[in-house]
């Protein structure tokens, strides 16, 4: 993605960035969701802060915790990389002709029927950008006539479920889809009740919650899959799947067959793919290409695992 701006801010001479902008971590990226009138004019809602002082960052503390002169690298956030709130406006509006607007240097014109993506909003103003021109960002009145709309996955189905024996390659297929077409496919970050290990970051490997919170979600039907290992709970929340779907992308899951009971509904509409291992001879040839080859008896177990029809049809 092309760099939108490379700016330098002297925090010793201007108000702290914490008071100039508001940021939110979305899909592992640090996205600017609100700017104030005192902010640097090169920073806009919908920008992604990829580097701070030349170092990659997704942590909000990397912005708020620095002093002196700092350098931010900004790129425009994709539609799916910003808040998933959209409105269709029902009236024309031009901020250039609105003397009451609170930020003169953020300008946007919308026409009746335009769809805008909402970065942030309060009782009086909305900071938004047009979905057909992400470079146009500005304030529109919260009182402007509008209706809420949502992005839908272009494939019709909203969740792609990859089923198969352990070691058959489901995660490899999922990774290939996410790398090849991130604008169409995304996955979820699971939850766990265990403590974060050194090097792990909230929202990257896991969402770290308490066991009581996870148990409550399980009781309330808020989890699509869960399990216990070494006394700690791991699982995938329905809200995480829902968030991907609302971003307009297909949610890719490599889960156990039991999760289908919680996914087969009108909201998620899963497309289920059963990944079957090849014949053992072909499996051995493919395994020879791996750096860490598995023994023959392990490959035989992979090929021998079967799913009953009741697992696949709920």
mmCIF file of N, CA and C in Angstrom, residues 99-186:
data_model
loop_
_atom_site.group_PDB
_atom_site.id
_atom_site.type_symbol
_atom_site.label_atom_id
_atom_site.label_comp_id
_atom_site.label_asym_id
_atom_site.label_seq_id
_atom_site.Cartn_x
_atom_site.Cartn_y
_atom_site.Cartn_z
ATOM 1 N N UNK A 99 -21.061 27.272 7.760
ATOM 2 C CA UNK A 99 -20.258 28.123 8.640
ATOM 3 C C UNK A 99 -20.152 27.571 10.057
ATOM 4 N N UNK A 100 -21.005 26.603 10.398
ATOM 5 C CA UNK A 100 -20.997 26.086 11.762
ATOM 6 C C UNK A 100 -20.041 24.912 11.948
ATOM 7 N N UNK A 101 -19.418 24.443 10.878
ATOM 8 C CA UNK A 101 -18.549 23.273 11.019
ATOM 9 C C UNK A 101 -17.369 23.617 11.922
ATOM 10 N N UNK A 102 -16.923 22.633 12.686
ATOM 11 C CA UNK A 102 -15.951 22.900 13.750
ATOM 12 C C UNK A 102 -14.507 22.672 13.309
ATOM 13 N N UNK A 103 -14.309 22.109 12.145
ATOM 14 C CA UNK A 103 -12.951 21.863 11.660
ATOM 15 C C UNK A 103 -12.877 22.302 10.207
ATOM 16 N N UNK A 104 -12.301 23.465 9.969
ATOM 17 C CA UNK A 104 -12.326 24.074 8.643
ATOM 18 C C UNK A 104 -11.542 23.281 7.610
ATOM 19 N N UNK A 105 -10.473 22.622 8.029
ATOM 20 C CA UNK A 105 -9.587 21.998 7.053
ATOM 21 C C UNK A 105 -9.998 20.582 6.673
ATOM 22 N N UNK A 106 -11.057 20.059 7.285
ATOM 23 C CA UNK A 106 -11.610 18.768 6.869
ATOM 24 C C UNK A 106 -12.890 19.033 6.096
ATOM 25 N N UNK A 107 -12.868 18.786 4.798
ATOM 26 C CA UNK A 107 -13.990 19.160 3.938
ATOM 27 C C UNK A 107 -14.543 17.937 3.225
ATOM 28 N N UNK A 108 -15.857 17.847 3.162
ATOM 29 C CA UNK A 108 -16.499 16.743 2.466
ATOM 30 C C UNK A 108 -17.835 17.212 1.902
ATOM 31 N N UNK A 109 -18.154 16.764 0.708
ATOM 32 C CA UNK A 109 -19.452 17.016 0.082
ATOM 33 C C UNK A 109 -20.128 15.677 -0.164
ATOM 34 N N UNK A 110 -21.381 15.556 0.235
ATOM 35 C CA UNK A 110 -22.127 14.327 -0.016
ATOM 36 C C UNK A 110 -23.436 14.677 -0.710
ATOM 37 N N UNK A 111 -23.873 13.763 -1.536
ATOM 38 C CA UNK A 111 -25.131 13.904 -2.245
ATOM 39 C C UNK A 111 -26.117 12.854 -1.746
ATOM 40 N N UNK A 112 -27.377 13.131 -1.957
ATOM 41 C CA UNK A 112 -28.403 12.169 -1.584
ATOM 42 C C UNK A 112 -28.125 10.827 -2.256
ATOM 43 N N UNK A 113 -28.104 9.759 -1.453
ATOM 44 C CA UNK A 113 -27.819 8.426 -1.966
ATOM 45 C C UNK A 113 -26.397 7.965 -1.748
ATOM 46 N N UNK A 114 -25.482 8.896 -1.405
ATOM 47 C CA UNK A 114 -24.102 8.502 -1.134
ATOM 48 C C UNK A 114 -24.036 7.642 0.125
ATOM 49 N N UNK A 115 -23.110 6.686 0.131
ATOM 50 C CA UNK A 115 -22.860 5.859 1.310
ATOM 51 C C UNK A 115 -21.549 6.317 1.936
ATOM 52 N N UNK A 116 -21.589 6.573 3.236
ATOM 53 C CA UNK A 116 -20.405 7.036 3.956
ATOM 54 C C UNK A 116 -20.052 6.041 5.053
ATOM 55 N N UNK A 117 -18.759 5.952 5.330
ATOM 56 C CA UNK A 117 -18.256 5.111 6.410
ATOM 57 C C UNK A 117 -17.945 5.996 7.602
ATOM 58 N N UNK A 118 -18.474 5.628 8.757
ATOM 59 C CA UNK A 118 -18.374 6.467 9.944
ATOM 60 C C UNK A 118 -17.114 6.120 10.730
ATOM 61 N N UNK A 119 -16.246 7.109 10.898
ATOM 62 C CA UNK A 119 -15.052 6.925 11.713
ATOM 63 C C UNK A 119 -15.365 7.134 13.197
ATOM 64 N N UNK A 120 -16.163 8.163 13.488
ATOM 65 C CA UNK A 120 -16.579 8.449 14.859
ATOM 66 C C UNK A 120 -17.779 9.378 14.800
ATOM 67 N N UNK A 121 -18.525 9.443 15.892
ATOM 68 C CA UNK A 121 -19.692 10.323 15.930
ATOM 69 C C UNK A 121 -20.021 10.688 17.365
ATOM 70 N N UNK A 122 -20.641 11.856 17.514
ATOM 71 C CA UNK A 122 -21.179 12.269 18.798
ATOM 72 C C UNK A 122 -22.571 12.833 18.558
ATOM 73 N N UNK A 123 -23.109 13.554 19.524
ATOM 74 C CA UNK A 123 -24.484 14.043 19.396
ATOM 75 C C UNK A 123 -24.636 15.088 18.296
ATOM 76 N N UNK A 124 -23.556 15.760 17.930
ATOM 77 C CA UNK A 124 -23.662 16.874 16.985
ATOM 78 C C UNK A 124 -22.995 16.622 15.638
ATOM 79 N N UNK A 125 -21.876 15.906 15.638
ATOM 80 C CA UNK A 125 -21.102 15.769 14.409
ATOM 81 C C UNK A 125 -20.662 14.328 14.175
ATOM 82 N N UNK A 126 -20.516 14.001 12.907
ATOM 83 C CA UNK A 126 -20.013 12.695 12.479
ATOM 84 C C UNK A 126 -18.771 12.916 11.625
ATOM 85 N N UNK A 127 -17.715 12.187 11.907
ATOM 86 C CA UNK A 127 -16.539 12.197 11.041
ATOM 87 C C UNK A 127 -16.643 10.987 10.117
ATOM 88 N N UNK A 128 -16.714 11.261 8.817
ATOM 89 C CA UNK A 128 -17.030 10.198 7.863
ATOM 90 C C UNK A 128 -16.203 10.349 6.598
ATOM 91 N N UNK A 129 -16.164 9.275 5.814
ATOM 92 C CA UNK A 129 -15.541 9.318 4.490
ATOM 93 C C UNK A 129 -16.448 8.584 3.507
ATOM 94 N N UNK A 130 -16.384 8.991 2.249
ATOM 95 C CA UNK A 130 -17.217 8.388 1.218
ATOM 96 C C UNK A 130 -16.608 7.053 0.796
ATOM 97 N N UNK A 131 -17.447 6.018 0.683
ATOM 98 C CA UNK A 131 -16.918 4.694 0.370
ATOM 99 C C UNK A 131 -16.396 4.614 -1.061
ATOM 100 N N UNK A 132 -16.895 5.479 -1.946
ATOM 101 C CA UNK A 132 -16.406 5.458 -3.327
ATOM 102 C C UNK A 132 -15.250 6.429 -3.561
ATOM 103 N N UNK A 133 -14.821 7.112 -2.500
ATOM 104 C CA UNK A 133 -13.664 8.008 -2.580
ATOM 105 C C UNK A 133 -13.104 8.164 -1.172
ATOM 106 N N UNK A 134 -12.241 7.230 -0.775
ATOM 107 C CA UNK A 134 -11.772 7.194 0.606
ATOM 108 C C UNK A 134 -10.902 8.384 0.970
ATOM 109 N N UNK A 135 -10.476 9.167 -0.020
ATOM 110 C CA UNK A 135 -9.662 10.344 0.275
ATOM 111 C C UNK A 135 -10.499 11.512 0.772
ATOM 112 N N UNK A 136 -11.817 11.460 0.564
ATOM 113 C CA UNK A 136 -12.691 12.552 1.000
ATOM 114 C C UNK A 136 -13.212 12.246 2.395
ATOM 115 N N UNK A 137 -12.667 12.969 3.379
ATOM 116 C CA UNK A 137 -13.018 12.766 4.780
ATOM 117 C C UNK A 137 -13.385 14.106 5.385
ATOM 118 N N UNK A 138 -14.413 14.128 6.217
ATOM 119 C CA UNK A 138 -14.779 15.380 6.857
ATOM 120 C C UNK A 138 -15.922 15.212 7.831
ATOM 121 N N UNK A 139 -16.394 16.354 8.328
ATOM 122 C CA UNK A 139 -17.504 16.382 9.278
ATOM 123 C C UNK A 139 -18.823 16.524 8.528
ATOM 124 N N UNK A 140 -19.828 15.774 8.970
ATOM 125 C CA UNK A 140 -21.202 16.011 8.536
ATOM 126 C C UNK A 140 -22.063 16.094 9.787
ATOM 127 N N UNK A 141 -23.129 16.884 9.761
ATOM 128 C CA UNK A 141 -23.961 17.023 10.961
ATOM 129 C C UNK A 141 -24.628 15.700 11.330
ATOM 130 N N UNK A 142 -24.685 15.409 12.603
ATOM 131 C CA UNK A 142 -25.374 14.199 13.055
ATOM 132 C C UNK A 142 -26.861 14.265 12.758
ATOM 133 N N UNK A 143 -27.382 15.487 12.587
ATOM 134 C CA UNK A 143 -28.811 15.659 12.311
ATOM 135 C C UNK A 143 -29.166 15.436 10.846
ATOM 136 N N UNK A 144 -28.167 15.265 9.969
ATOM 137 C CA UNK A 144 -28.439 15.055 8.548
ATOM 138 C C UNK A 144 -29.253 13.776 8.357
ATOM 139 N N UNK A 145 -30.284 13.855 7.527
ATOM 140 C CA UNK A 145 -31.138 12.693 7.293
ATOM 141 C C UNK A 145 -30.316 11.559 6.680
ATOM 142 N N UNK A 146 -30.401 10.376 7.289
ATOM 143 C CA UNK A 146 -29.592 9.240 6.844
ATOM 144 C C UNK A 146 -30.221 7.948 7.342
ATOM 145 N N UNK A 147 -29.786 6.835 6.761
ATOM 146 C CA UNK A 147 -30.245 5.519 7.200
ATOM 147 C C UNK A 147 -29.058 4.580 7.273
ATOM 148 N N UNK A 148 -29.080 3.697 8.258
ATOM 149 C CA UNK A 148 -27.957 2.789 8.460
ATOM 150 C C UNK A 148 -28.007 1.659 7.439
ATOM 151 N N UNK A 149 -26.863 1.342 6.858
ATOM 152 C CA UNK A 149 -26.752 0.238 5.912
ATOM 153 C C UNK A 149 -25.577 -0.628 6.347
ATOM 154 N N UNK A 150 -25.418 -1.774 5.692
ATOM 155 C CA UNK A 150 -24.344 -2.695 6.054
ATOM 156 C C UNK A 150 -23.718 -3.276 4.806
ATOM 157 N N UNK A 151 -22.435 -3.588 4.906
ATOM 158 C CA UNK A 151 -21.759 -4.278 3.821
ATOM 159 C C UNK A 151 -22.088 -5.762 3.895
ATOM 160 N N UNK A 152 -22.197 -6.399 2.743
ATOM 161 C CA UNK A 152 -22.458 -7.826 2.684
ATOM 162 C C UNK A 152 -21.344 -8.505 1.915
ATOM 163 N N UNK A 153 -21.053 -9.731 2.304
ATOM 164 C CA UNK A 153 -20.040 -10.504 1.605
ATOM 165 C C UNK A 153 -20.494 -10.754 0.175
ATOM 166 N N UNK A 154 -19.641 -10.519 -0.826
ATOM 167 C CA UNK A 154 -20.056 -10.686 -2.223
ATOM 168 C C UNK A 154 -20.341 -12.120 -2.611
ATOM 169 N N UNK A 155 -19.961 -13.101 -1.765
ATOM 170 C CA UNK A 155 -20.150 -14.499 -2.122
ATOM 171 C C UNK A 155 -21.522 -15.034 -1.724
ATOM 172 N N UNK A 156 -22.317 -14.256 -1.025
ATOM 173 C CA UNK A 156 -23.619 -14.743 -0.589
ATOM 174 C C UNK A 156 -23.537 -15.464 0.739
ATOM 175 N N UNK A 157 -22.573 -16.360 0.891
ATOM 176 C CA UNK A 157 -22.327 -17.021 2.173
ATOM 177 C C UNK A 157 -21.403 -16.151 3.013
ATOM 178 N N UNK A 158 -21.590 -16.167 4.320
ATOM 179 C CA UNK A 158 -20.861 -15.234 5.176
ATOM 180 C C UNK A 158 -19.722 -15.871 5.957
ATOM 181 N N UNK A 159 -19.750 -17.181 6.096
ATOM 182 C CA UNK A 159 -18.702 -17.880 6.837
ATOM 183 C C UNK A 159 -18.241 -19.078 6.011
ATOM 184 N N UNK A 160 -16.934 -19.241 5.903
ATOM 185 C CA UNK A 160 -16.348 -20.405 5.241
ATOM 186 C C UNK A 160 -15.751 -21.295 6.318
ATOM 187 N N UNK A 161 -16.276 -22.507 6.444
ATOM 188 C CA UNK A 161 -15.819 -23.449 7.460
ATOM 189 C C UNK A 161 -14.995 -24.537 6.782
ATOM 190 N N UNK A 162 -13.762 -24.690 7.219
ATOM 191 C CA UNK A 162 -12.883 -25.741 6.707
ATOM 192 C C UNK A 162 -12.834 -26.866 7.730
ATOM 193 N N UNK A 163 -13.372 -28.016 7.362
ATOM 194 C CA UNK A 163 -13.359 -29.187 8.230
ATOM 195 C C UNK A 163 -12.357 -30.197 7.693
ATOM 196 N N UNK A 164 -11.808 -30.989 8.576
ATOM 197 C CA UNK A 164 -10.878 -32.024 8.154
ATOM 198 C C UNK A 164 -10.085 -32.537 9.330
ATOM 199 N N UNK A 165 -9.392 -33.637 9.096
ATOM 200 C CA UNK A 165 -8.584 -34.229 10.147
ATOM 201 C C UNK A 165 -7.431 -33.308 10.526
ATOM 202 N N UNK A 166 -6.957 -33.455 11.747
ATOM 203 C CA UNK A 166 -5.814 -32.674 12.205
ATOM 204 C C UNK A 166 -4.605 -32.991 11.327
ATOM 205 N N UNK A 167 -3.970 -31.955 10.780
ATOM 206 C CA UNK A 167 -2.798 -32.150 9.944
ATOM 207 C C UNK A 167 -3.081 -32.272 8.472
ATOM 208 N N UNK A 168 -4.345 -32.147 8.072
ATOM 209 C CA UNK A 168 -4.684 -32.312 6.661
ATOM 210 C C UNK A 168 -4.400 -31.059 5.840
ATOM 211 N N UNK A 169 -4.198 -29.913 6.501
ATOM 212 C CA UNK A 169 -3.850 -28.697 5.771
ATOM 213 C C UNK A 169 -4.886 -27.598 5.810
ATOM 214 N N UNK A 170 -5.811 -27.656 6.758
ATOM 215 C CA UNK A 170 -6.847 -26.619 6.837
ATOM 216 C C UNK A 170 -6.245 -25.244 7.116
ATOM 217 N N UNK A 171 -5.303 -25.182 8.044
ATOM 218 C CA UNK A 171 -4.699 -23.890 8.384
ATOM 219 C C UNK A 171 -3.877 -23.346 7.223
ATOM 220 N N UNK A 172 -3.251 -24.229 6.465
ATOM 221 C CA UNK A 172 -2.502 -23.780 5.290
ATOM 222 C C UNK A 172 -3.440 -23.154 4.271
ATOM 223 N N UNK A 173 -4.581 -23.804 4.028
ATOM 224 C CA UNK A 173 -5.563 -23.256 3.093
ATOM 225 C C UNK A 173 -6.092 -21.912 3.585
ATOM 226 N N UNK A 174 -6.365 -21.829 4.881
ATOM 227 C CA UNK A 174 -6.864 -20.572 5.440
ATOM 228 C C UNK A 174 -5.832 -19.463 5.269
ATOM 229 N N UNK A 175 -4.579 -19.747 5.572
ATOM 230 C CA UNK A 175 -3.526 -18.737 5.433
ATOM 231 C C UNK A 175 -3.379 -18.286 3.989
ATOM 232 N N UNK A 176 -3.513 -19.208 3.047
ATOM 233 C CA UNK A 176 -3.412 -18.853 1.630
ATOM 234 C C UNK A 176 -4.521 -17.891 1.231
ATOM 235 N N UNK A 177 -5.745 -18.151 1.695
ATOM 236 C CA UNK A 177 -6.870 -17.272 1.371
ATOM 237 C C UNK A 177 -6.670 -15.883 1.966
ATOM 238 N N UNK A 178 -6.219 -15.824 3.215
ATOM 239 C CA UNK A 178 -6.047 -14.536 3.888
ATOM 240 C C UNK A 178 -4.946 -13.708 3.234
ATOM 241 N N UNK A 179 -3.896 -14.376 2.763
ATOM 242 C CA UNK A 179 -2.811 -13.643 2.104
ATOM 243 C C UNK A 179 -3.191 -13.217 0.690
ATOM 244 N N UNK A 180 -3.909 -14.087 -0.022
ATOM 245 C CA UNK A 180 -4.209 -13.822 -1.432
ATOM 246 C C UNK A 180 -5.293 -12.769 -1.606
ATOM 247 N N UNK A 181 -6.278 -12.738 -0.722
ATOM 248 C CA UNK A 181 -7.407 -11.820 -0.907
ATOM 249 C C UNK A 181 -7.902 -11.299 0.434
ATOM 250 N N UNK A 182 -7.099 -10.465 1.126
ATOM 251 C CA UNK A 182 -7.539 -9.945 2.432
ATOM 252 C C UNK A 182 -8.745 -9.031 2.341
ATOM 253 N N UNK A 183 -9.045 -8.529 1.139
ATOM 254 C CA UNK A 183 -10.226 -7.689 0.986
ATOM 255 C C UNK A 183 -11.509 -8.517 0.965
ATOM 256 N N UNK A 184 -11.381 -9.833 0.768
ATOM 257 C CA UNK A 184 -12.545 -10.713 0.701
ATOM 258 C C UNK A 184 -12.641 -11.676 1.884
ATOM 259 N N UNK A 185 -11.501 -12.026 2.471
ATOM 260 C CA UNK A 185 -11.478 -13.032 3.526
ATOM 261 C C UNK A 185 -10.781 -12.487 4.766
ATOM 262 N N UNK A 186 -11.272 -12.893 5.928
ATOM 263 C CA UNK A 186 -10.642 -12.548 7.204
ATOM 264 C C UNK A 186 -10.959 -13.660 8.186
#
